[in-house]
Coordinates of C-alpha atoms in Angstrom, one line a residue:
M47 CA -16.4 -89.5 19.1
E48 CA -15.6 -85.6 20.4
A49 CA -14.2 -83.7 17.4
H50 CA -10.4 -83.1 17.7
R51 CA -10.0 -79.5 19.4
P52 CA -6.4 -78.1 19.9
P53 CA -4.8 -77.2 22.7
P54 CA -5.7 -73.7 24.5
S55 CA -2.2 -72.1 23.7
D56 CA -2.9 -72.6 19.4
L57 CA -5.7 -70.7 20.8
D58 CA -5.9 -66.8 20.6
R59 CA -9.2 -64.5 22.7
S60 CA -11.4 -64.7 19.5
G61 CA -11.7 -68.2 19.8
R62 CA -9.4 -68.8 16.5
S63 CA -7.2 -71.2 16.4
A64 CA -3.7 -70.6 14.0
A65 CA -4.6 -73.7 11.6
G66 CA -8.2 -71.7 11.1
V67 CA -10.7 -73.5 12.7
S68 CA -12.3 -72.5 14.9
S69 CA -12.6 -73.4 19.4
T70 CA -15.6 -75.6 18.2
G71 CA -13.8 -77.7 15.5
G72 CA -15.8 -75.9 12.7
P73 CA -13.7 -73.9 9.8
V74 CA -13.4 -70.4 10.9
R75 CA -13.4 -67.9 7.3
R76 CA -10.7 -64.9 8.2
A77 CA -10.6 -61.4 6.4
R78 CA -7.7 -61.0 3.7
D79 CA -5.9 -58.0 5.4
P80 CA -5.3 -56.5 1.4
D81 CA -2.7 -54.2 2.6
P82 CA -0.9 -56.2 4.6
D83 CA 2.6 -54.4 4.0
G84 CA 0.7 -51.1 4.1
V85 CA 1.4 -50.1 0.4
A86 CA -1.9 -48.2 -0.1
M87 CA -1.6 -46.1 3.0
V88 CA 1.6 -44.6 1.2
L89 CA -0.5 -44.2 -2.0
A90 CA -3.1 -42.5 -0.4
V91 CA -1.1 -39.7 1.1
V92 CA 1.6 -39.5 -2.2
A93 CA -2.4 -39.3 -3.8
G94 CA -3.2 -36.3 -1.6
V95 CA 0.4 -34.9 -1.1
L96 CA 0.2 -34.1 -5.2
A97 CA -3.2 -32.8 -4.8
G98 CA -2.7 -30.6 -2.5
A99 CA 0.8 -29.0 -4.3
M100 CA -1.4 -28.7 -6.6
R101 CA -3.6 -26.1 -5.1
P102 CA -1.8 -24.2 -2.9
S103 CA -4.2 -22.6 -0.4
P104 CA -4.5 -22.6 3.9
L105 CA -5.8 -25.4 5.1
S106 CA -9.1 -24.3 5.6
A107 CA -11.3 -25.5 9.1
G108 CA -14.1 -27.8 6.7
L109 CA -10.7 -29.5 5.9
C110 CA -10.2 -30.0 10.0
A111 CA -13.8 -31.0 10.1
A112 CA -14.0 -33.4 7.4
L113 CA -10.6 -34.6 8.9
A114 CA -11.6 -35.4 12.5
A115 CA -15.0 -36.8 11.4
I116 CA -13.3 -39.0 9.6
V117 CA -10.4 -40.8 12.2
V118 CA -13.9 -40.7 14.6
A119 CA -15.4 -43.2 12.6
V120 CA -12.0 -45.1 11.1
L121 CA -11.9 -45.5 16.0
L122 CA -15.6 -45.8 15.7
Y123 CA -15.6 -48.8 13.6
R124 CA -12.3 -51.0 14.3
G125 CA -13.8 -51.0 17.6
S126 CA -17.0 -52.9 16.5
G127 CA -15.5 -56.6 15.4
T128 CA -17.8 -55.9 12.6
S129 CA -18.5 -57.9 8.7
G130 CA -16.0 -58.2 6.0
A131 CA -17.7 -55.0 5.2
R132 CA -17.5 -52.8 7.7
A133 CA -14.0 -53.9 7.8
A134 CA -13.3 -52.5 4.0
A135 CA -15.9 -49.1 4.5
T136 CA -12.8 -48.4 7.9
G137 CA -9.8 -49.2 5.6
A138 CA -11.5 -47.0 2.9
L139 CA -11.9 -44.3 5.5
G140 CA -8.9 -44.5 6.8
L141 CA -6.8 -44.6 3.4
L142 CA -9.8 -41.3 2.5
A143 CA -8.4 -39.4 5.8
L144 CA -4.4 -40.3 5.6
A145 CA -5.4 -39.0 1.9
L146 CA -6.8 -36.1 3.3
A147 CA -4.1 -35.3 5.6
G148 CA -1.5 -35.3 2.9
A149 CA -3.2 -32.7 0.9
G150 CA -3.9 -30.7 4.2
V151 CA 0.2 -30.4 5.3
A152 CA 0.7 -30.0 1.5
E153 CA -1.4 -26.9 0.7
A154 CA 0.1 -25.2 4.0
R155 CA 3.7 -26.1 2.4
A156 CA 2.6 -24.6 -1.0
A157 CA 1.3 -21.6 0.0
A158 CA 4.0 -19.0 0.2
V159 CA 4.4 -15.3 0.7
L160 CA 7.7 -14.7 -1.5
V161 CA 5.8 -16.7 -4.2
R162 CA 3.8 -14.4 -4.2
L163 CA 6.6 -11.5 -3.8
A164 CA 8.6 -12.4 -6.7
G165 CA 9.3 -10.0 -9.7
S166 CA 7.4 -7.4 -7.8
G167 CA 10.4 -5.4 -8.2
R168 CA 10.8 -4.8 -3.5
T169 CA 12.6 -4.9 -1.6
V170 CA 12.4 -7.7 0.9
M171 CA 13.9 -7.8 4.3
V172 CA 14.4 -11.9 5.0
D173 CA 14.9 -13.5 8.4
A174 CA 15.9 -17.0 7.8
T175 CA 18.9 -20.1 9.2
V176 CA 20.9 -21.8 7.2
A177 CA 19.7 -24.9 6.2
G178 CA 21.9 -26.2 4.1
E179 CA 25.3 -26.6 3.6
P180 CA 26.8 -24.1 1.2
E181 CA 27.9 -24.6 -2.0
P182 CA 30.5 -22.8 -3.9
V183 CA 29.4 -22.4 -7.9
R184 CA 31.5 -21.6 -10.5
Y185 CA 32.3 -17.9 -10.6
G186 CA 33.1 -17.5 -6.6
G187 CA 30.1 -17.1 -4.0
R188 CA 28.4 -19.5 -2.1
W189 CA 25.2 -20.9 -2.8
V190 CA 23.1 -21.0 0.5
V191 CA 19.6 -22.3 0.8
L192 CA 18.1 -20.7 3.2
S193 CA 14.5 -21.7 5.0
V194 CA 12.2 -18.2 6.1
A195 CA 10.0 -17.2 9.3
R196 CA 9.7 -13.9 8.6
V197 CA 8.9 -12.0 5.6
Q198 CA 9.2 -8.2 6.0
T199 CA 8.5 -5.4 2.8
G200 CA 5.8 -2.0 2.5
G201 CA 5.9 -1.6 6.6
R202 CA 3.8 -5.4 6.6
T203 CA 4.7 -8.5 8.1
W204 CA 4.3 -12.4 7.8
R205 CA 5.2 -14.6 9.2
T206 CA 5.9 -17.8 6.9
R207 CA 8.5 -21.0 6.5
E208 CA 9.3 -21.3 3.2
R209 CA 13.4 -22.0 1.2
A210 CA 14.2 -19.4 -0.4
G211 CA 18.5 -19.8 -2.1
V212 CA 20.7 -17.0 -2.6
I213 CA 24.7 -16.4 -3.7
V214 CA 26.8 -15.6 -0.7
P215 CA 29.8 -13.7 -1.8
E216 CA 33.6 -14.9 0.1
S217 CA 33.6 -11.2 1.6
A218 CA 30.9 -12.9 3.7
G219 CA 32.3 -15.0 5.7
P220 CA 32.1 -18.7 7.3
M221 CA 28.3 -19.7 7.3
A222 CA 27.2 -23.0 8.8
V223 CA 24.1 -24.9 8.9
G224 CA 22.2 -23.4 11.9
D225 CA 23.1 -20.1 11.8
H226 CA 20.5 -16.8 11.8
V227 CA 20.8 -14.1 8.9
R228 CA 18.7 -10.9 8.2
V229 CA 18.6 -10.7 4.2
A230 CA 17.6 -7.8 2.0
A231 CA 17.2 -8.9 -1.0
G232 CA 14.6 -8.5 -4.2
V233 CA 12.9 -12.0 -4.9
E234 CA 12.5 -13.6 -8.4
R235 CA 11.6 -17.2 -9.0
S236 CA 13.8 -19.6 -9.1
T237 CA 14.0 -21.7 -12.3
L238 CA 15.5 -25.4 -11.2
T239 CA 12.2 -25.8 -8.1
D240 CA 9.1 -28.4 -7.6
P241 CA 6.0 -27.1 -5.7
L242 CA 6.9 -28.5 -2.0
G243 CA 9.9 -26.2 -1.6
G244 CA 12.5 -28.9 -2.0
Q245 CA 14.1 -27.1 -3.7
P246 CA 13.5 -23.0 -2.9
A247 CA 10.9 -21.8 -5.5
V248 CA 12.2 -18.1 -5.0
V249 CA 16.4 -16.6 -5.3
L250 CA 16.9 -13.8 -3.9
R251 CA 19.2 -11.7 -6.1
R252 CA 21.6 -8.5 -5.5
P253 CA 21.2 -9.8 -1.0
R254 CA 22.8 -7.6 1.4
M255 CA 23.7 -9.4 5.0
V256 CA 21.9 -7.0 7.5
S257 CA 23.0 -9.6 9.7
R258 CA 24.2 -12.8 10.7
S259 CA 24.6 -14.5 14.3
A260 CA 25.8 -18.8 15.0
S261 CA 23.3 -21.1 15.4
R262 CA 21.6 -21.4 18.7
S263 CA 22.1 -24.1 19.0
R264 CA 24.4 -26.7 21.4
L265 CA 24.0 -30.2 19.3
L266 CA 24.0 -27.9 15.7
R267 CA 27.2 -26.0 16.8
A268 CA 28.9 -29.5 17.8
S269 CA 27.8 -31.4 14.7
E270 CA 29.6 -29.0 12.7
A271 CA 33.0 -29.2 15.1
V272 CA 32.9 -32.7 14.3
R273 CA 32.7 -32.7 10.4
A274 CA 35.1 -30.0 10.4
A275 CA 37.6 -32.3 12.6
A276 CA 36.8 -34.8 10.5
R277 CA 37.6 -33.2 6.9
A278 CA 40.4 -31.8 9.0
R279 CA 41.7 -35.3 9.5
A280 CA 41.0 -36.9 6.4
L281 CA 43.0 -34.2 4.6
E282 CA 46.2 -34.3 6.8
T283 CA 46.1 -37.9 6.5
I284 CA 45.5 -39.3 3.1
P285 CA 45.1 -38.0 -0.6
P286 CA 42.4 -35.4 -1.6
D287 CA 40.1 -37.4 -3.8
R288 CA 40.2 -40.1 -1.1
A289 CA 39.2 -37.7 1.6
G290 CA 36.9 -35.8 0.0
L291 CA 35.6 -39.6 -0.6
L292 CA 35.8 -40.5 3.3
V293 CA 34.0 -38.4 3.9
G294 CA 31.0 -38.5 1.4
I295 CA 31.2 -42.3 2.7
A296 CA 30.4 -41.8 6.0
L297 CA 28.8 -38.2 6.4
G298 CA 27.5 -37.0 3.5
D299 CA 29.6 -34.1 3.0
T300 CA 31.0 -33.7 -0.2
S301 CA 32.3 -30.5 -0.4
A302 CA 36.0 -32.0 -0.8
L303 CA 35.1 -34.7 -3.1
P304 CA 36.3 -33.4 -6.6
A305 CA 34.4 -33.0 -9.2
E306 CA 36.3 -36.3 -11.9
I307 CA 34.8 -38.7 -9.2
D308 CA 32.0 -37.6 -9.1
N309 CA 31.0 -37.6 -12.1
A310 CA 32.7 -41.4 -11.7
F311 CA 31.0 -42.4 -9.3
K312 CA 27.6 -41.1 -11.5
T313 CA 28.5 -43.2 -14.4
A314 CA 29.7 -46.9 -12.4
G315 CA 26.6 -45.6 -10.7
L316 CA 27.3 -46.3 -7.3
T317 CA 25.8 -43.0 -6.8
H318 CA 24.4 -44.1 -3.6
L319 CA 27.5 -44.9 -2.1
V320 CA 28.4 -40.7 -1.4
A321 CA 25.1 -40.0 -0.5
V322 CA 24.5 -41.3 3.5
S323 CA 21.2 -44.2 3.2
G324 CA 20.2 -47.2 5.1
E325 CA 23.1 -48.8 5.0
N326 CA 24.7 -46.3 6.8
V327 CA 22.7 -46.4 9.5
G328 CA 23.3 -50.5 9.8
V329 CA 26.9 -50.0 9.9
V330 CA 27.0 -48.1 12.5
L331 CA 24.1 -50.0 14.3
A332 CA 24.8 -52.8 14.1
A333 CA 28.9 -52.3 15.6
G334 CA 27.5 -50.3 18.4
L335 CA 24.7 -52.7 19.2
G336 CA 26.9 -55.7 18.5
L337 CA 29.7 -54.3 21.1
A338 CA 26.3 -53.9 23.2
V339 CA 25.2 -57.8 22.5
G340 CA 28.8 -58.7 23.8
L341 CA 29.4 -56.8 26.8
G342 CA 25.5 -58.7 27.8
A343 CA 23.0 -55.6 27.1
G344 CA 19.6 -56.7 27.6
R345 CA 16.7 -55.9 25.2
P346 CA 15.2 -53.0 26.9
L347 CA 18.8 -51.5 27.1
L348 CA 20.0 -52.3 23.2
A349 CA 16.7 -50.1 21.9
S350 CA 17.6 -47.4 23.7
L351 CA 21.1 -47.5 22.6
G352 CA 20.3 -47.5 19.3
I353 CA 17.4 -44.7 19.6
G354 CA 20.4 -43.0 20.7
L355 CA 23.0 -43.8 18.1
V356 CA 20.4 -43.5 15.8
A357 CA 19.1 -39.7 17.6
L358 CA 23.4 -38.5 17.1
F359 CA 24.0 -40.4 13.5
A360 CA 21.1 -38.4 11.5
L361 CA 22.3 -35.1 13.6
L362 CA 26.1 -35.7 12.3
T363 CA 24.7 -35.6 8.5
R364 CA 22.1 -32.6 9.0
W365 CA 19.4 -35.4 8.2
E366 CA 19.7 -36.1 4.8
P367 CA 16.5 -37.4 3.8
S368 CA 17.8 -40.8 2.6
V369 CA 19.0 -41.1 6.3
L370 CA 15.3 -39.8 7.9
R371 CA 13.6 -42.9 6.5
A372 CA 16.2 -45.4 7.3
S373 CA 15.8 -43.6 11.3
A374 CA 12.6 -44.3 10.7
V375 CA 12.3 -47.6 10.5
A376 CA 15.5 -48.7 12.5
V377 CA 13.4 -46.7 15.4
L378 CA 10.1 -48.6 14.6
A379 CA 12.4 -52.6 13.9
L380 CA 14.8 -51.3 18.0
L381 CA 10.9 -50.4 19.9
G382 CA 10.0 -54.4 18.1
V383 CA 12.9 -55.2 19.2
A384 CA 12.5 -53.7 23.2
T385 CA 8.6 -55.0 22.9
G386 CA 9.3 -58.2 21.3
R387 CA 6.5 -57.6 18.3
G388 CA 6.8 -54.8 16.1
P389 CA 5.9 -54.3 12.2
G390 CA 8.3 -56.5 9.4
G391 CA 10.4 -54.7 7.3
R392 CA 8.5 -54.0 4.5
R393 CA 5.6 -52.5 6.3
S394 CA 7.9 -50.2 9.0
L395 CA 8.9 -48.9 5.4
C396 CA 6.0 -48.4 4.6
L397 CA 5.3 -47.0 8.0
A398 CA 8.0 -44.2 8.0
A399 CA 6.9 -43.2 4.9
V400 CA 3.2 -42.6 5.5
V401 CA 4.7 -40.7 8.9
L402 CA 7.4 -38.4 6.6
L403 CA 5.7 -37.9 4.2
L404 CA 3.1 -36.2 7.1
A405 CA 5.8 -34.8 8.5
N406 CA 7.3 -33.4 5.5
P407 CA 5.1 -33.0 1.8
A408 CA 8.6 -31.5 0.7
L409 CA 10.5 -35.3 0.7
L410 CA 8.1 -36.6 -2.1
W411 CA 10.5 -34.5 -4.3
S412 CA 14.0 -34.9 -2.5
L413 CA 15.8 -37.4 -5.1
G414 CA 18.1 -38.5 -1.5
F415 CA 14.4 -39.7 -0.1
L416 CA 12.7 -41.2 -3.7
L417 CA 16.2 -42.8 -3.9
S418 CA 16.3 -44.6 0.2
V419 CA 12.9 -45.9 -0.5
A420 CA 13.0 -47.1 -3.3
A421 CA 16.0 -49.6 -3.0
T422 CA 15.0 -50.2 0.4
A423 CA 12.1 -51.8 -1.5
G424 CA 13.5 -53.3 -4.0
V425 CA 15.4 -55.5 -1.7
L426 CA 12.6 -56.2 0.4
W427 CA 10.3 -56.7 -2.4
V428 CA 12.3 -58.0 -4.9
G429 CA 16.1 -59.3 -3.1
P430 CA 14.6 -62.6 -1.2
P431 CA 13.0 -64.4 -4.9
A432 CA 16.1 -62.8 -6.6
A433 CA 18.5 -64.6 -4.3
R434 CA 16.1 -67.7 -4.6
A435 CA 16.7 -67.8 -8.2
L436 CA 20.0 -67.6 -8.8
P437 CA 21.7 -71.3 -9.1
A438 CA 21.5 -73.7 -5.7
R439 CA 25.4 -74.5 -5.9
L440 CA 26.3 -71.2 -5.2
P441 CA 27.0 -70.2 -1.2
R442 CA 23.5 -68.9 0.6
A443 CA 25.6 -66.1 2.2
A444 CA 27.2 -64.9 -2.2
R445 CA 23.4 -65.9 -3.6
T446 CA 21.6 -63.0 -0.7
A447 CA 24.9 -60.2 -1.6
I448 CA 23.8 -61.3 -4.9
G449 CA 19.7 -60.7 -5.0
I450 CA 20.0 -57.5 -2.4
T451 CA 22.3 -55.8 -4.5
I452 CA 19.8 -57.1 -7.5
G453 CA 17.1 -55.8 -5.8
A454 CA 18.6 -52.3 -4.9
Q455 CA 19.3 -51.8 -8.5
A456 CA 15.7 -52.7 -10.1
G457 CA 14.1 -49.3 -6.7
A458 CA 17.4 -47.0 -7.5
T459 CA 17.7 -47.3 -11.2
P460 CA 14.2 -46.0 -12.4
V461 CA 14.7 -43.1 -10.3
L462 CA 18.1 -42.6 -11.8
A463 CA 16.7 -42.6 -14.6
V464 CA 14.2 -40.4 -14.3
A465 CA 16.6 -38.0 -12.7
F466 CA 19.3 -37.7 -14.4
G467 CA 18.4 -38.6 -17.8
Q468 CA 21.1 -42.0 -17.6
F469 CA 21.1 -45.5 -17.0
S470 CA 24.6 -46.8 -16.1
V471 CA 25.4 -50.1 -17.9
A472 CA 27.6 -51.4 -15.9
G473 CA 25.9 -50.4 -12.8
L474 CA 24.9 -53.9 -11.2
V475 CA 28.4 -55.1 -11.5
A476 CA 29.8 -52.5 -10.3
N477 CA 27.6 -52.6 -6.9
L478 CA 28.6 -55.8 -6.8
V479 CA 31.8 -55.3 -6.2
A480 CA 31.5 -51.6 -4.4
V481 CA 29.4 -52.0 -2.2
P482 CA 30.8 -55.3 0.3
L483 CA 34.1 -52.4 0.2
A484 CA 32.1 -49.0 1.1
A485 CA 30.9 -50.6 5.0
M486 CA 35.4 -50.4 5.9
P487 CA 34.9 -46.7 4.9
M488 CA 31.4 -46.0 6.2
L489 CA 32.3 -47.4 9.6
L490 CA 35.9 -45.9 10.3
G491 CA 34.9 -42.5 8.7
V492 CA 32.0 -42.5 11.3
V493 CA 34.8 -43.3 13.9
A494 CA 37.0 -40.9 12.1
A495 CA 35.1 -37.8 12.7
A496 CA 33.9 -38.7 16.1
A497 CA 37.7 -39.5 17.2
A498 CA 39.1 -36.0 15.4
A499 CA 36.3 -34.2 17.2
L500 CA 38.6 -35.0 20.8
H501 CA 41.9 -34.4 21.2
P502 CA 43.3 -36.8 23.5
L503 CA 41.9 -39.3 20.2
T504 CA 43.5 -37.4 17.3
P505 CA 45.7 -40.4 16.7
V506 CA 42.4 -42.9 16.9
A507 CA 41.1 -41.1 13.6
T508 CA 44.8 -41.7 11.8
L509 CA 44.2 -44.6 11.9
A510 CA 40.5 -45.0 11.0
C511 CA 41.9 -42.6 7.9
H512 CA 44.7 -44.8 6.9
A513 CA 43.1 -48.3 7.5
A514 CA 40.4 -47.0 5.3
D515 CA 42.5 -45.7 2.9
P516 CA 42.6 -49.2 0.9
F517 CA 39.2 -49.8 0.0
L518 CA 38.7 -45.8 -0.8
A519 CA 41.5 -46.9 -3.6
A520 CA 40.0 -50.2 -4.0
L521 CA 36.3 -48.2 -4.4
I522 CA 38.3 -44.9 -7.0
A523 CA 39.3 -48.1 -8.7
V524 CA 36.5 -49.3 -9.0
A525 CA 34.8 -46.6 -10.7
E526 CA 37.2 -45.5 -12.9
H527 CA 36.5 -48.5 -14.8
A528 CA 33.1 -48.9 -14.5
S529 CA 32.7 -45.6 -16.5
S530 CA 35.6 -45.5 -18.8
L531 CA 33.9 -49.1 -20.2
P532 CA 32.2 -48.4 -23.7
A533 CA 28.6 -47.1 -23.4
A534 CA 29.2 -47.4 -19.8
S535 CA 25.6 -45.1 -18.7
I536 CA 23.6 -44.6 -21.5
A537 CA 21.9 -40.9 -22.0
L538 CA 18.2 -41.0 -22.1
S539 CA 15.6 -37.9 -22.9
G540 CA 12.1 -37.5 -22.7
P541 CA 9.6 -40.5 -22.6
A542 CA 12.7 -42.9 -22.7
R543 CA 13.5 -42.1 -19.1
L544 CA 10.7 -44.4 -19.0
L545 CA 12.5 -47.5 -21.1
P546 CA 14.1 -48.8 -17.4
A547 CA 11.3 -48.9 -15.2
V548 CA 9.7 -50.0 -17.9
A549 CA 11.9 -52.9 -17.9
T550 CA 12.2 -53.6 -14.6
I551 CA 8.7 -54.5 -14.0
A552 CA 9.6 -56.6 -16.9
G553 CA 12.2 -58.1 -15.0
V554 CA 10.5 -58.5 -11.4
V555 CA 7.5 -59.8 -13.3
A556 CA 9.9 -62.3 -14.8
L557 CA 11.8 -63.7 -11.4
R558 CA 8.1 -63.8 -10.3
R559 CA 7.1 -66.5 -12.6
R560 CA 10.9 -68.0 -12.4
T561 CA 10.1 -68.5 -8.6
A562 CA 6.9 -69.7 -8.7
A563 CA 8.0 -72.7 -11.4
L564 CA 11.0 -73.6 -9.1
D565 CA 8.1 -73.5 -5.8
R566 CA 6.2 -75.8 -7.4
A567 CA 8.6 -78.0 -9.2
A568 CA 9.9 -78.8 -5.7
S569 CA 6.3 -79.5 -4.3
T570 CA 6.1 -82.0 -7.4
R571 CA 9.6 -83.4 -6.1
S572 CA 8.8 -83.5 -3.0
S573 CA 5.2 -85.1 -3.0
P574 CA 5.2 -89.3 -3.5

């Protein structure tokens, strides 16, 4: 009797079937992908960035040649279709290439001119661009982070790419992101810094503003106008504390957020709500693409519209690190929508992290980026098993929502504990209540910002602010109540900051065992 063969539709180009049977009926041994999600790629880049940051020196020609040779070798091995040993060698070479690339970009970023001049007593002339929103300081003036392009002193000129901080007096007038400035000042080392310049490594002392000009970018000027209009409309429409929270939740602009509200959100473990993140990107995309689907848009148009919305939102929020991460993941997903194929959520996150770290290694020291990646990883890896471990009598939607919240907390809590030395005991319960409440202000705040910038639509902005007000009041009540609970937040110091990470790992292990036991029980019940 002739051996059974699977139908032609079940065969791939290599003659294997979906069931692991060859075209001749025999079993096929498939090499298991040891890193299907790309976690090893992220770890390789992180290791390279750390190594490069520890040894600041220019990227040498030898490193470039070695990297090029490795890339060529990887491409040759991938195209040869050889055995598992060669596949393993290919993977190892690919990871080595990523590590060397991370080291290279980190070395180039860490080789700073101003760091070498710090403490020399020289006065330098700096040509720079305002890189972040000016922040008021306690004794007057504003803290401004500059992206330095050129440094002059002693008749010499260097072109560079590094950041410097400076306190600008109020008399200097308003400053916005993208403004070009020329400053004469002394240079000193900063006490709050990191080796890649995510925080400025130097501070400009006794600054003298030589010249200043507005950004030539029409996009940046338009973005600043929209943010200013949103702040003004919110402050005119609703109470100041809620207005500051609205623009913080929607745009990441915390300049109008009262300090007591900010502290309450930190104590309650709700800091992520006032830092724009993937949830903001998801809300904007869901609203925009949902409307487009209702109008009958097809896949290519949906993808194009989604990418456009992501780019506009990233511009409006000043390229916050968490938004960059979410935007990269969203673009990968949208490209998958357009083509009908694409990486899954986990692999999209890893690919986005690799691309962003190679483009800007300073993100490794950005709290917003680390929080965004950690929380998203928790949602993707911990959220599903957490939802499955909950009692089956709960509605599926409730289990999914609780699982997502648990996953996000499992990822974000260790990062927050290390960064701030605090562990929010009330954070999980507070997030279960606050996260669903925050979705409407996130969307309504963006609507208010867009409408406030267009005078004919000012009533729409006012209406959006009024509609968001009850949700904002509820969020503030949740944060204040959670922060006032006994032992709502536990202070940690030294090695104790790692305890939440250890507890999280132990909880994830226990959760995995619980879901495995549930799977075995379900298999036993279904067997005859």
